Every structure is written in structure tokens, then in C-alpha cells.
CSV table of C-alpha atoms in Angstrom, one decimal:
chain,number,residue,atom,x,y,z
P,292,MET,CA,241.6,-18.7,-12.5
P,293,SER,CA,239.4,-19.9,-15.4
P,294,LEU,CA,235.7,-19.2,-15.4
P,295,THR,CA,234.9,-22.9,-15.2
P,296,ARG,CA,237.0,-23.3,-12.1
P,297,GLU,CA,235.4,-20.2,-10.5
P,298,ILE,CA,232.0,-21.7,-11.1
P,299,GLU,CA,233.1,-25.0,-9.6
P,300,LYS,CA,234.5,-23.3,-6.5
P,301,LYS,CA,231.6,-20.9,-5.9
P,302,TYR,CA,228.7,-23.2,-6.5
P,303,GLY,CA,230.1,-26.7,-5.8
P,304,LEU,CA,229.3,-27.9,-9.3
P,305,ILE,CA,231.5,-30.3,-11.3
P,306,PHE,CA,232.6,-29.3,-14.8
P,307,ILE,CA,232.1,-32.1,-17.3
P,308,GLU,CA,234.5,-31.4,-20.2
P,309,ASN,CA,233.2,-34.1,-22.6
P,310,SER,CA,229.4,-34.0,-22.3
P,311,SER,CA,229.1,-36.5,-25.2
P,312,GLU,CA,229.8,-39.3,-22.8
P,313,ASN,CA,226.8,-41.3,-21.5
P,314,LEU,CA,225.9,-39.5,-18.3
P,315,CYS,CA,222.3,-40.7,-18.2
P,316,PHE,CA,220.0,-37.7,-17.5
P,317,ILE,CA,222.5,-35.8,-15.4
P,318,THR,CA,223.4,-33.2,-18.0
P,319,LYS,CA,220.7,-33.8,-20.6
P,320,ASN,CA,217.5,-33.7,-18.5
P,321,SER,CA,215.7,-30.4,-19.0
P,322,GLU,CA,213.2,-31.4,-16.3
P,323,LEU,CA,215.9,-31.7,-13.6
P,324,ARG,CA,215.4,-28.8,-11.2
P,325,ASN,CA,218.3,-26.4,-10.8
P,326,GLU,CA,218.8,-27.1,-7.1
P,327,PHE,CA,219.5,-30.8,-8.0
P,328,LYS,CA,222.0,-30.2,-10.8
P,329,GLN,CA,225.6,-31.1,-9.8
P,330,PHE,CA,227.3,-30.8,-13.1
P,331,PHE,CA,227.7,-28.2,-15.8
P,332,THR,CA,229.2,-28.3,-19.3
P,333,GLN,CA,231.0,-25.9,-21.7
P,334,THR,CA,227.6,-25.4,-23.4
P,335,ASP,CA,226.2,-24.1,-20.1
P,336,VAL,CA,229.2,-21.8,-19.7
P,337,ASN,CA,228.7,-20.5,-23.3
P,338,PHE,CA,225.0,-19.8,-22.6
P,339,PHE,CA,225.9,-18.1,-19.3
P,340,ILE,CA,228.3,-15.8,-21.1
P,341,LYS,CA,225.8,-15.1,-23.8
P,342,SER,CA,223.2,-13.9,-21.2
P,343,PHE,CA,225.4,-10.8,-20.5
P,344,ASN,CA,224.8,-7.5,-22.4
P,345,THR,CA,228.2,-6.2,-21.5
P,346,HIS,CA,231.7,-7.5,-21.7
P,347,LYS,CA,232.0,-7.7,-17.9
P,348,ILE,CA,231.0,-11.1,-16.7
P,349,GLU,CA,230.3,-11.6,-13.0
P,350,LEU,CA,229.2,-14.7,-11.2
P,351,PRO,CA,225.8,-14.3,-9.6
P,352,LYS,CA,225.4,-14.7,-5.8
P,353,THR,CA,223.6,-18.0,-6.0
P,354,VAL,CA,223.7,-21.1,-8.1
P,355,GLU,CA,219.9,-20.6,-8.9
P,356,LEU,CA,220.8,-17.3,-10.5
P,357,PHE,CA,223.6,-18.9,-12.4
P,358,TRP,CA,221.2,-21.5,-13.9
P,359,ALA,CA,218.6,-18.7,-14.6
P,360,MET,CA,221.3,-16.9,-16.6
P,361,VAL,CA,222.2,-20.1,-18.5
P,362,LEU,CA,218.5,-20.5,-19.4
P,363,LYS,CA,218.4,-16.8,-20.5
P,364,GLY,CA,221.4,-17.3,-22.8
P,365,ARG,CA,219.9,-20.5,-24.2
P,366,LEU,CA,216.7,-18.7,-25.1
P,367,MET,CA,218.4,-15.7,-26.7
P,368,LYS,CA,218.7,-15.7,-30.5
């Protein structure tokens, strides 16, 4: 199973393949609290993967931790 499908299944989020479509603030609003997010993009997945220091990638227990790891990857240089 792909990582995006695992994220969808575990957290009940919907993967949006083409985030360039007009989705209002759903995927672009940085002020939207994590508990209200229903969608994720490939960019989110890339930042999630970037947050790991090892090659072993494991999904965290909660969706809140998933979003925290996405933010961590986004802030890494």
C-alpha cells in the first residue's frame, strides 16, 4: 500500500493529487488548525518524509502528530 493510501486510511484524510486546483482555503490556509484539516497534498507528504532523520518512515499514532511532523519538515532547511 502506498504511503498516501496509508495516511488516508489511518487518519481519515483525503489525498488531493492536484493541489493547483481552486480549493479555497482548504489546503492553502496556514491558519487552519490541524484538527479541522480534511485534506493533504503531495507537498505535505514530502515534508512529512523530510522530518525523519532515518530511512525508516512510520506513521505517528495521531493525526495531530502527523501534522506536527509535516510542519517540522516544512521548517527544515
